Each structure stands twice: as C-alpha cells, then as structure tokens.
Coordinates of C-alpha atoms in Angstrom, one line a residue:
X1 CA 123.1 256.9 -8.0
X2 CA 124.1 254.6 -4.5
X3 CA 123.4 250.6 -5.2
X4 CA 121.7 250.0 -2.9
X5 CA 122.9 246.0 -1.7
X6 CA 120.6 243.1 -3.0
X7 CA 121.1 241.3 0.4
X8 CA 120.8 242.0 4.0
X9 CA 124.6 243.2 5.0
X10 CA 125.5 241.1 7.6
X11 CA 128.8 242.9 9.1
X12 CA 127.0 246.2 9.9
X13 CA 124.6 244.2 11.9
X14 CA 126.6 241.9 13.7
X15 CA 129.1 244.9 14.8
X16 CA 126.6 246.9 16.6
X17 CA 124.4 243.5 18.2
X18 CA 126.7 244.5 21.6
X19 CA 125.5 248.2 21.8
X20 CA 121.9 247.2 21.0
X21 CA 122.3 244.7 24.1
X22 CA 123.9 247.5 26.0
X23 CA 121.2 249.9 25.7
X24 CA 118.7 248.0 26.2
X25 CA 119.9 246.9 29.6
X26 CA 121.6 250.1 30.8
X27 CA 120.7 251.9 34.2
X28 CA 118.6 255.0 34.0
X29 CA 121.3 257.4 34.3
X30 CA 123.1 255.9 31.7
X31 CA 119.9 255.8 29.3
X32 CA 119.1 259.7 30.8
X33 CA 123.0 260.7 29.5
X34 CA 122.1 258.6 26.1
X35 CA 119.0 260.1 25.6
X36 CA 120.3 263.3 26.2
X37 CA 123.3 263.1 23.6
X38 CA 121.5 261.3 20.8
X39 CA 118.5 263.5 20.7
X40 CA 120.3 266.8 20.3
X41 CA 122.0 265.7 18.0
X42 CA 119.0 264.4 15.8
X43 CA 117.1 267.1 16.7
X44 CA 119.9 269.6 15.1
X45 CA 120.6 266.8 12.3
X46 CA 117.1 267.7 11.4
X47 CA 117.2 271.6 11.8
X48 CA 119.6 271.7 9.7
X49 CA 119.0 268.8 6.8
X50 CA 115.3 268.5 6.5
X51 CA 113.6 270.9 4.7
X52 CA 110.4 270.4 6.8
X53 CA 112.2 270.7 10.2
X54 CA 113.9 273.7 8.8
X55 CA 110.3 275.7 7.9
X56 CA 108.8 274.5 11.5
X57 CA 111.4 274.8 13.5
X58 CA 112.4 278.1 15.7
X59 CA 116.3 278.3 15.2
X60 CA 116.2 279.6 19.0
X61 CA 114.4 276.4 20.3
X62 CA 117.3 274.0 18.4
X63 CA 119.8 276.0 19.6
X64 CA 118.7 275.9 23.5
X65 CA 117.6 271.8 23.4
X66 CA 119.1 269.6 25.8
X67 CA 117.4 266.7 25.7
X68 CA 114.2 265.1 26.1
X69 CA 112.6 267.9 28.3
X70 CA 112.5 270.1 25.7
X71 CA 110.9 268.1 23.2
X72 CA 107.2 270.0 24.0
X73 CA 108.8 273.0 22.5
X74 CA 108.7 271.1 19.3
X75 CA 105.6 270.5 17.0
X76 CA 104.2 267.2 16.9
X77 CA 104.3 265.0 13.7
X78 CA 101.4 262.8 12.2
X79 CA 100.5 260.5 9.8
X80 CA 98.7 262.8 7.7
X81 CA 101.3 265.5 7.5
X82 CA 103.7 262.2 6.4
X83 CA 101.5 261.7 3.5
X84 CA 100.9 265.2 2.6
X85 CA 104.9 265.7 2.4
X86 CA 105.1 262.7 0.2
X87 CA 108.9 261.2 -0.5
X88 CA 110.3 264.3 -1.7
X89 CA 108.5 266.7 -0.1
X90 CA 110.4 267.6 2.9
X91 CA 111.3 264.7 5.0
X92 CA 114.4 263.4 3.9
X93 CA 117.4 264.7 4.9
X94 CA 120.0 266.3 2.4
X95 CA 122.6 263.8 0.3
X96 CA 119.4 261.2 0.5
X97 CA 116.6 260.3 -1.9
X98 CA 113.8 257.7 -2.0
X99 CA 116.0 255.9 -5.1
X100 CA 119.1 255.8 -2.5
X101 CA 117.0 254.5 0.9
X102 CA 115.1 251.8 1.5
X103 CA 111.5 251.9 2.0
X104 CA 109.2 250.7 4.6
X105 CA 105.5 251.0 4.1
X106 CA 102.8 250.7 7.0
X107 CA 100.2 248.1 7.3
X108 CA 97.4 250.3 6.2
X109 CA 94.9 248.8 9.2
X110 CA 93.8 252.9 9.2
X111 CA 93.3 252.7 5.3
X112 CA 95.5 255.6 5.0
X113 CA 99.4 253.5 5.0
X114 CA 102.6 255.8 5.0
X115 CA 105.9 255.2 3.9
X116 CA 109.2 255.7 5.1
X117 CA 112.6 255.6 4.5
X118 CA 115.8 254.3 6.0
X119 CA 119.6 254.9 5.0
X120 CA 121.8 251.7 5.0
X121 CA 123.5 253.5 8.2
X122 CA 119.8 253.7 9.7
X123 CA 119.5 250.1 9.0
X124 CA 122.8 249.0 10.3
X125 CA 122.2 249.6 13.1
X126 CA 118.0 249.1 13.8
X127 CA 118.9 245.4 12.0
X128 CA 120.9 245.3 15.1
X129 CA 118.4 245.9 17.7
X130 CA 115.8 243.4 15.7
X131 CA 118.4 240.5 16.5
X132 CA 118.7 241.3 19.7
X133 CA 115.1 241.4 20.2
X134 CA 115.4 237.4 19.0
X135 CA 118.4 236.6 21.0
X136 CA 116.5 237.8 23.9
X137 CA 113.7 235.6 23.2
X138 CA 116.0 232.9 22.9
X139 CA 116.7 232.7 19.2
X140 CA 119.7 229.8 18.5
X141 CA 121.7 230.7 15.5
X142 CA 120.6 227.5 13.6
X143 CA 116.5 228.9 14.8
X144 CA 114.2 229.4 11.7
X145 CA 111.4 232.3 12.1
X146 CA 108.4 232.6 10.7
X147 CA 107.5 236.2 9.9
X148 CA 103.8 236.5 10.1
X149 CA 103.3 239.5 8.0
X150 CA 102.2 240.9 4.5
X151 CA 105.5 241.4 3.2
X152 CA 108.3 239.0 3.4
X153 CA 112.1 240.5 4.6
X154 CA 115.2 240.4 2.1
X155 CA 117.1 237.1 2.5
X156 CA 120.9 237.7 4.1
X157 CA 123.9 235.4 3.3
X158 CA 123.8 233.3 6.6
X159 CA 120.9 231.6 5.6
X160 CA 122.7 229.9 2.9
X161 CA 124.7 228.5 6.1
X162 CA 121.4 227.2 7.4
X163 CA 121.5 229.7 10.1
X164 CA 119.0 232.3 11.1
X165 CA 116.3 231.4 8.5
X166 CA 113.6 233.5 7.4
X167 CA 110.2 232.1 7.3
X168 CA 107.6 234.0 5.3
X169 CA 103.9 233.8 6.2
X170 CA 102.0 235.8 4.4
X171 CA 99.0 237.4 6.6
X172 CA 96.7 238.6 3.2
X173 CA 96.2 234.9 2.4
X174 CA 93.8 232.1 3.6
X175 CA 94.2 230.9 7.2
X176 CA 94.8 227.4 5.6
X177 CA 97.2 229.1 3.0
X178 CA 99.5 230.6 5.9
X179 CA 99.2 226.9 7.9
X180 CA 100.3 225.5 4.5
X181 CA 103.4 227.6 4.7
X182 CA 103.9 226.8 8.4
X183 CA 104.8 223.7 7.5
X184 CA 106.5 224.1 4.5
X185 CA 109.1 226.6 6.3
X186 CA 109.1 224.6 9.9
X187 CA 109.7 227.5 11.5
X188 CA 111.3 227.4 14.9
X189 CA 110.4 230.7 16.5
X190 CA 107.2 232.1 15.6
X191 CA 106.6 235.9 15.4
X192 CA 103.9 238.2 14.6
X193 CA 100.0 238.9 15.3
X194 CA 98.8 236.8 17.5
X195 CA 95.0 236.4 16.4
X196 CA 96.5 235.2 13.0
X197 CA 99.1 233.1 15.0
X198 CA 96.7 231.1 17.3
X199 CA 94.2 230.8 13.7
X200 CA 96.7 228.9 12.1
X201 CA 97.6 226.6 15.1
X202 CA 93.9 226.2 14.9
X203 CA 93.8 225.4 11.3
X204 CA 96.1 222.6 12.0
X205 CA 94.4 221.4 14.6
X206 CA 91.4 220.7 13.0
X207 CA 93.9 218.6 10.5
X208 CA 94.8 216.5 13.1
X209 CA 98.5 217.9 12.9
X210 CA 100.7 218.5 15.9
X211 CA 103.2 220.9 15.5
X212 CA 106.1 220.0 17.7
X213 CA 108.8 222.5 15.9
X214 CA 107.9 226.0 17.6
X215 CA 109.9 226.6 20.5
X216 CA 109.5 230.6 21.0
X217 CA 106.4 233.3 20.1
X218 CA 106.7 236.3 20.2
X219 CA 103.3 238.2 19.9
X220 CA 103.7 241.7 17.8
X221 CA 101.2 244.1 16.4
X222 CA 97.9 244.4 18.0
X223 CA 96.1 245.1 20.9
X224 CA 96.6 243.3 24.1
X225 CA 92.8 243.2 24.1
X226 CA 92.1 242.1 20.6
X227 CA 93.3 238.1 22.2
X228 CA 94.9 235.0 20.6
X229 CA 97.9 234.5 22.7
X230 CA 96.2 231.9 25.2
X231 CA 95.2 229.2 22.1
X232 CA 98.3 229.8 19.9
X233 CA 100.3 228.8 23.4
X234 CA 98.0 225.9 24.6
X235 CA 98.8 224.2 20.8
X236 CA 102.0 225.3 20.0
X237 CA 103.2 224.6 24.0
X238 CA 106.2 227.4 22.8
X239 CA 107.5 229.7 25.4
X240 CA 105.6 233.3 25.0
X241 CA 107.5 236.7 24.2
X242 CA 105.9 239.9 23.4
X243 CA 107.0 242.8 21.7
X244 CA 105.5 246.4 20.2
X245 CA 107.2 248.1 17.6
X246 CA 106.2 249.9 14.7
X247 CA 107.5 250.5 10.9
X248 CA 108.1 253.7 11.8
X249 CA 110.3 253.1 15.5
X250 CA 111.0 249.3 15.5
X251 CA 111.2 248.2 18.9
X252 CA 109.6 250.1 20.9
X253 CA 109.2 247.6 24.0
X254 CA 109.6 244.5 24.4
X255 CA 109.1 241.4 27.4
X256 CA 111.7 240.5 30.0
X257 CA 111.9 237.2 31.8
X258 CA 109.3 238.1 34.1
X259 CA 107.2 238.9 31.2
X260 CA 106.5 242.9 31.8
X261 CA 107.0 244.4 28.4
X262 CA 109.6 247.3 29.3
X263 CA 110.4 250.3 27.1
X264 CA 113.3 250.3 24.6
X265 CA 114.9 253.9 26.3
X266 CA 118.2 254.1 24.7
X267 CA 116.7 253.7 20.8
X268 CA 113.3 255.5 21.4
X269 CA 112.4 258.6 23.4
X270 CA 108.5 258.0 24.3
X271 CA 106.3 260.6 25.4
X272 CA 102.4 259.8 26.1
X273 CA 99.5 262.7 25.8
X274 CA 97.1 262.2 28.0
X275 CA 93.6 262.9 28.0
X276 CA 93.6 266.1 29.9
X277 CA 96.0 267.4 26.6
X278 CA 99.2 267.1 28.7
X279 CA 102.5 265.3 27.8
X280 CA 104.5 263.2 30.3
X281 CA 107.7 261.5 29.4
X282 CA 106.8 257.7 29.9
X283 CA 104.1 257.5 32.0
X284 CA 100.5 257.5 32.0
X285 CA 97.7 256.7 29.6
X286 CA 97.0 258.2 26.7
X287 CA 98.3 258.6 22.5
X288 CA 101.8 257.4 22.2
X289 CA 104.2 259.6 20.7
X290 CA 107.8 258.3 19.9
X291 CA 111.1 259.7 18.3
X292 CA 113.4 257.5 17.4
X293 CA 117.0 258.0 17.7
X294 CA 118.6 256.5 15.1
X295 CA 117.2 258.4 11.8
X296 CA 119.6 259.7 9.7
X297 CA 117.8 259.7 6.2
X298 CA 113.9 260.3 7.4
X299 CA 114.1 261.4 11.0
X300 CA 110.8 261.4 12.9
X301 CA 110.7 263.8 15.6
X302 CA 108.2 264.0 18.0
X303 CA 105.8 261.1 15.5
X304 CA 102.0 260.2 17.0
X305 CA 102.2 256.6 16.3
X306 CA 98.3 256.5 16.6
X307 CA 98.1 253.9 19.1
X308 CA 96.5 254.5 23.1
X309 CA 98.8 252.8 25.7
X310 CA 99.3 253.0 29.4
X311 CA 103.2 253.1 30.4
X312 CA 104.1 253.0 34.1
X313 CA 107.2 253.0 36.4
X314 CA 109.4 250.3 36.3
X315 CA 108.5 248.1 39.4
X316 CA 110.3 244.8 38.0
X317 CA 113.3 242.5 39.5
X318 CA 114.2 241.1 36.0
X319 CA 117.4 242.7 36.6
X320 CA 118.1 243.1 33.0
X321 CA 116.2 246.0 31.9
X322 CA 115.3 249.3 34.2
X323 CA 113.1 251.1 31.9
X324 CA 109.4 252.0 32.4
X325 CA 106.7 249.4 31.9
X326 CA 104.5 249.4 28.8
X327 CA 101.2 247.9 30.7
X328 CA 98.8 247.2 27.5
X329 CA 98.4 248.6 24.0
X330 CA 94.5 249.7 24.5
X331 CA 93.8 250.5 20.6
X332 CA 94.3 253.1 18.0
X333 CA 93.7 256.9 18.4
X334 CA 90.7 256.5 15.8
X335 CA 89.0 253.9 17.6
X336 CA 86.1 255.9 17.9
X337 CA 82.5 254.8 19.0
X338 CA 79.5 257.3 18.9
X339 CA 77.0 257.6 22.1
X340 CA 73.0 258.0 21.9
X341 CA 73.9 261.8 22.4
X342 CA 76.3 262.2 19.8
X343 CA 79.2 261.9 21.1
X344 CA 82.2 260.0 19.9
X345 CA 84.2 258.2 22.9
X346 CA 87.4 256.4 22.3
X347 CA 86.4 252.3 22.3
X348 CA 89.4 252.4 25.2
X349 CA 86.3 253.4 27.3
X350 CA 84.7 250.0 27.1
X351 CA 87.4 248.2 26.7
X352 CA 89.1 249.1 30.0
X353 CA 85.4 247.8 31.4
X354 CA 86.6 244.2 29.6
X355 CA 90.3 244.3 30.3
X356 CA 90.7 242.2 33.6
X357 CA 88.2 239.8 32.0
X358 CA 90.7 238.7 29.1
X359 CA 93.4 238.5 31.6
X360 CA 91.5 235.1 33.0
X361 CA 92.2 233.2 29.8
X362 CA 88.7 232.2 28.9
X363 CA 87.4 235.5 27.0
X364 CA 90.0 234.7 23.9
X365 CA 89.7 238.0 21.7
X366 CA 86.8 241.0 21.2
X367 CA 85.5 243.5 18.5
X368 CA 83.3 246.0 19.1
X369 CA 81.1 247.0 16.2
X370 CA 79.1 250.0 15.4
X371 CA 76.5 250.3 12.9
X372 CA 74.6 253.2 14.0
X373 CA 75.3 256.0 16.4
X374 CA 74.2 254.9 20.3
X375 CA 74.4 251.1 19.3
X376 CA 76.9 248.7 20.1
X377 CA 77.4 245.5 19.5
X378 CA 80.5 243.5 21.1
X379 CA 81.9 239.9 19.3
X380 CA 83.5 237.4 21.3
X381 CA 85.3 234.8 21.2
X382 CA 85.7 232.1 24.4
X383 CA 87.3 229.4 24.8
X384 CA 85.3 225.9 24.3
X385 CA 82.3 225.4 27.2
X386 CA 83.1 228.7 28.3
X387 CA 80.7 230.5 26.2
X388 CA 77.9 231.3 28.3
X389 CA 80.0 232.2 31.3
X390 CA 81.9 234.6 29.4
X391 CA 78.6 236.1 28.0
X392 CA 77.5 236.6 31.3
X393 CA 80.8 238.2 32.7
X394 CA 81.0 240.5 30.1
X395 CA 77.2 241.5 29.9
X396 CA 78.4 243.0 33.5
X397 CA 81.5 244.3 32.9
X398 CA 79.9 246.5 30.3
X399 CA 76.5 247.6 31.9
X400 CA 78.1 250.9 33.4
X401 CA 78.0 251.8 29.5
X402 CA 74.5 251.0 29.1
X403 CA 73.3 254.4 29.4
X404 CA 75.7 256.0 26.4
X405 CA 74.8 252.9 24.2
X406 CA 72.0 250.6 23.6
X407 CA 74.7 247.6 24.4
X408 CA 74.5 243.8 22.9
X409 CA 77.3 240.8 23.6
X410 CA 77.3 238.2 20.5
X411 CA 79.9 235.2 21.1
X412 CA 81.1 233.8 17.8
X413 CA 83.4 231.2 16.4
X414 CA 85.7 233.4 14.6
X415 CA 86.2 237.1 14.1
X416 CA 87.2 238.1 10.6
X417 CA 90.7 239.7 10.3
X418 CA 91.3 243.2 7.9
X419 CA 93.4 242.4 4.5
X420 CA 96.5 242.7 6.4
X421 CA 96.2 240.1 8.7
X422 CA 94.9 242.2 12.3
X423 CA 92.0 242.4 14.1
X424 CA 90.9 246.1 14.3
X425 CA 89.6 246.5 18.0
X426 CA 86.8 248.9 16.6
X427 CA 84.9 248.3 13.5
X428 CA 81.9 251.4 12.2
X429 CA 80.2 250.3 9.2

C-alpha cells in the first residue's frame, strides 16, 4: 500500500509555482497549443485507464480528438453519476485506489456532496497553481491566511519557519466562534465566502475591535449576487481579490489588477451550455461545464459543476492575463423557483432583474425564498439608512416578474447561512 505523506510536500509545489505563473499568463495561441496537447492526452489517459471512460467512450471518437473542439462528441459528466459510481466504481484510473489518493469532499450546499480523489502527482502540481493564486493576490512568504471553510488544510513544514501560515476558520461554527479564531490566528490574508467574511468583521465590530492585521481578501465560493464583499472591505480596509474554483477544478478564474476575474485556460478547459441546449467554448451564459487538465488519478472529463455563469471575451489591458472574462457567478443549476402556472424558472431570472442594483454598494446581499408555488418572497440586506431606498429600488427592479409570481421584498438584519458556511441564492421550503 503507497504512504501517503503526513505533510504537505513542499518541493513538488515549489518546482512547478513557475509553470503555474506561466500558464496563467500565456497568449492565446500559446494556451490554444496547451489546451490542445494536454487534453488529448487526458482524454486517452482516460479511454484507456478508467473503467467508466472505457464503457462510454467510442474508441473512434478517442482516436480522432484533437483538442477542445471535439469535446461535444463526448458525454457529459454530473454529480449524480459521481455518486452512483462511488470510489471504486469506475472513476479512478488503473494503479490508484481511494486508500492510495487523497480525498476531497464537496461542500454539500446541494445536500447531495461528492467526493473525489487526487494522486500526489495531481496534487503537486494543483498545490502549485493555489500558491500562485496567493502570490498573485499579494501573498508575502511570512503572510498568515485564514481559510474560511469547514475543513481545515494539512499543515506543511514551512510553517514551522513562520512562513506561509495556515489559518483555520471554521464556517459550521458560530459567527462569534469563527471571530474568536480570527483573532487567535491574526491572519494576514483572508480568503473564503464572503457573506461569512464580512459577518465576522461585523461580529467584531460590535466588540469594539479594529482589526488592523488583514492586508488582502480574496472572496471564493458563492454568488456574486448573494453580497458581503462591500462591509468585509469597509472594516477590514484590505485590498479585494476574487476567485472561483471548485473541489472538483480548483482555480477556475481568478481577478487581475484591474479586477476582471479572467479564466484559468491552461489548467481548465471551460465550456458553457446555454439555454437554447447549445455548447460554446467560453462564452455566453448558461451551466458551466469544466475539465480539468491535470487529473491523473480521478479525471473529470467534460464535469457540470452545477453553477450558471456568464463568460465573455477578454476586453481587459491588465496585460497579465488574455483569457476570457468570467462576468458573475449567477447561482446553481438547481436554483429553481416555481411560477403561478407551474412552471419552474431558474432564480437567475430575477436575479438578473437585481444585478446592476448590488453593483451600487448599498443592496449588501439577497435570498429569494419560496414557500409555495407562484409566491416569492425576496430578503435583503442594505447597508445602514439605506433600507427604504433599497426596498424601493428593488420593488421595481423586480415588478416585470409580477405576473409569474405574487412578489414581496422583506429587508432584514441578517440572512442565515446553510451548515457549511454559504448563503444559498434560492431557498424552497
């Protein structure tokens, strides 16, 4: 049986930082070549490996691909067929087990979590891409960050240098539990959801604390809609990063210095369907669907994330990175809401209506709530004095709805978060 290594190995990580930097700032034509390369090869890798690529796979389709323009001649992967397949039911490749991986388990915010698995070879190299990720949000080697999450990371042997601490705040506790932790850890660079984020600066605010420790945030894990980013800012005064990644792709996107959030090309191939049922590569709006392309152990071909997004052409002068533009993360897939006439809408419909409302700054975060089919009732939070202007702003930004939905607006203090720590855009009961 492979030992698998009780810390974080450092060398593997540090030797590949330089191609993760690489890639994520090469020119298209580079990234096209990349893509190109990397893809076929994971795509045979599989073919040939994993039992369940092997059964669903037409040997004529792997031996024609060329790259990602081929990828609609493959089937699409969810969640559910994850969990139906189960550890060793057909997604590992040959020579690896669950026993010889390491796991990674979703956040469960769809009550149905999956698990996956990573090879230390995997891992070498997506640790990689995760440091670079913090160098690029202006992480200093002696920086501590504070993980905002359910489950801590393994420590690594720098630490006991006093350099690139891990900070673990745990997202199923109390708000005034993960504060408490805050200031036990001091972290430096703060990173994770943003609702929880701002709740704690809150929570010390109402202490009477300042903070004066964070220098960096960088927002991660749910919708740009759901809020939080303006108040964790305004108390922490930290400079704002943003990325999206996923247990099952890591960094999928991530902010430049001009603060567009561009796509990670050279790890992940992204594809988006739209609404109409058909796939572009990058571009449009619609269910995200990624393929990572460093999988050697569980390699996830063609995987619906679950999430609605709208990606457009890169239009930026960063200079750094030339990839497509991830705009906003609009919700899950299952965010669905339920007319008067019985029919279920994805919440993205009235959200788009509340959108350029929560880029002013003064509507902080939303949750829309269904009880009964036809009904609807929105939460919101506003900043302070702002209440009834926002109410009224967002009483019109939703009336084009009123004839699908008998529609109400409720501003609150607070809006509860699930056991893992996020906000879920859309709530039935």
């Amino acid at each position: 049986m492979t030992r698998l290594p009780h810390r974080i190995p450092i060398l593997p990580v540090l030797a590949n930082v330089a191609t993760a930097r690489a890639r994520d700032r090469a020119r298209p034509e580079r990234i096209a070549e990349l893509q190109a390369r990397l893809l076929t090869q994971l795509v045979r890798h599989a073919a040939a490996t994993v039992p369940h690529y092997r059964e669903v796979y037409d040997p004529a389709v792997v031996a024609e691909f060329q790259g990602p323009q081929d990828l609609s001649r493959l089937p699409l992967l969810d969640r559910a067929t994850v969990n139906a397949l189960g550890p060793s039911g057909g997604l590992l490749a040959a020579g690896h087990t669950a026993e010889s991986t390491r796991m990674a388990s979703t956040s469960g915010s769809t009550g149905h979590p999956a698990t996956f698995y990573y090879s230390e070879q995997d891992l070498g190299y997506l640790r990689a891409t995760f440091l670079w990720d913090l160098l690029a949000c202006g992480m200093r080697p002696w920086d501590r960050v504070g993980y905002f999450r359910v489950y801590g990371f393994r420590k690594h042997r720098l630490e006991r240098l006093g350099l690139a601490g891990n900070v673990h705040v745990d997202t199923s506790k109390s708000i005034a539990e993960q504060a408490d932790a805050v200031l036990a850890g001091r972290p430096t660079i703060l990173w994770g959801f943003p609702s929880m984020i701002a709740a704690v600066g809150a929570e010390l605010r109402r202490r009477g604390i300042r903070y004066p420790h964070a220098r960096v945030i960088v927002f991660a894990g749910e919708s740009t809609l759901i809020g939080g980013r303006t108040e964790a800012l305004e108390y922490f005064g930290a400079t704002a990063h943003e990325t999206y990644a996923s247990v099952e792709a890591y960094t999928i996107a991530r902010t430049c210095s001009r603060g567009n959030m561009h796509l990670r090309s050279g790890d992940v191939v992204v594809e988006v369907i739209r609404d109409d049922g058909s796939v572009t590569l990058a571009d449009g709006v619609g269910e995200i669907v990624v393929t990572r392309l460093h999988a050697e152990a569980n390699p996830l071909i063609r995987y619906r994330l679950g999430d609605r997004v709208e990606i457009t052409p890169n239009d930026c002068d960063c200079g750094t990175s030339h990839m497509p533009i991830l705009r906003s993360v609009l919700g899950r897939v299952e965010d669905r809401i339920e007319t008067k006439d019985g029919v279920l809408r994805n919440g993205n419909f009235i959200a788009s209506l509340i959108y350029p409302l929560s880029r002013e700054g003064r509507l902080l975060r939303i949750q829309m709530v269904q009880e009964r089919p036809g009904e609807l009732r929105l939460l919101a939070v506003a900043t302070d004095g702002a209440e009834a202007e926002v109410e009224r702003q967002l009483r019109a930004a939703i009336a084009p709805a009123a004839s699908q939905f008998d529609l109400d607006v409720a501003m609150v203090d607070t809006i509860a978060p699930e056991p893992n720590g996020k906000i879920r855009l859309v709530k039935r009961l």
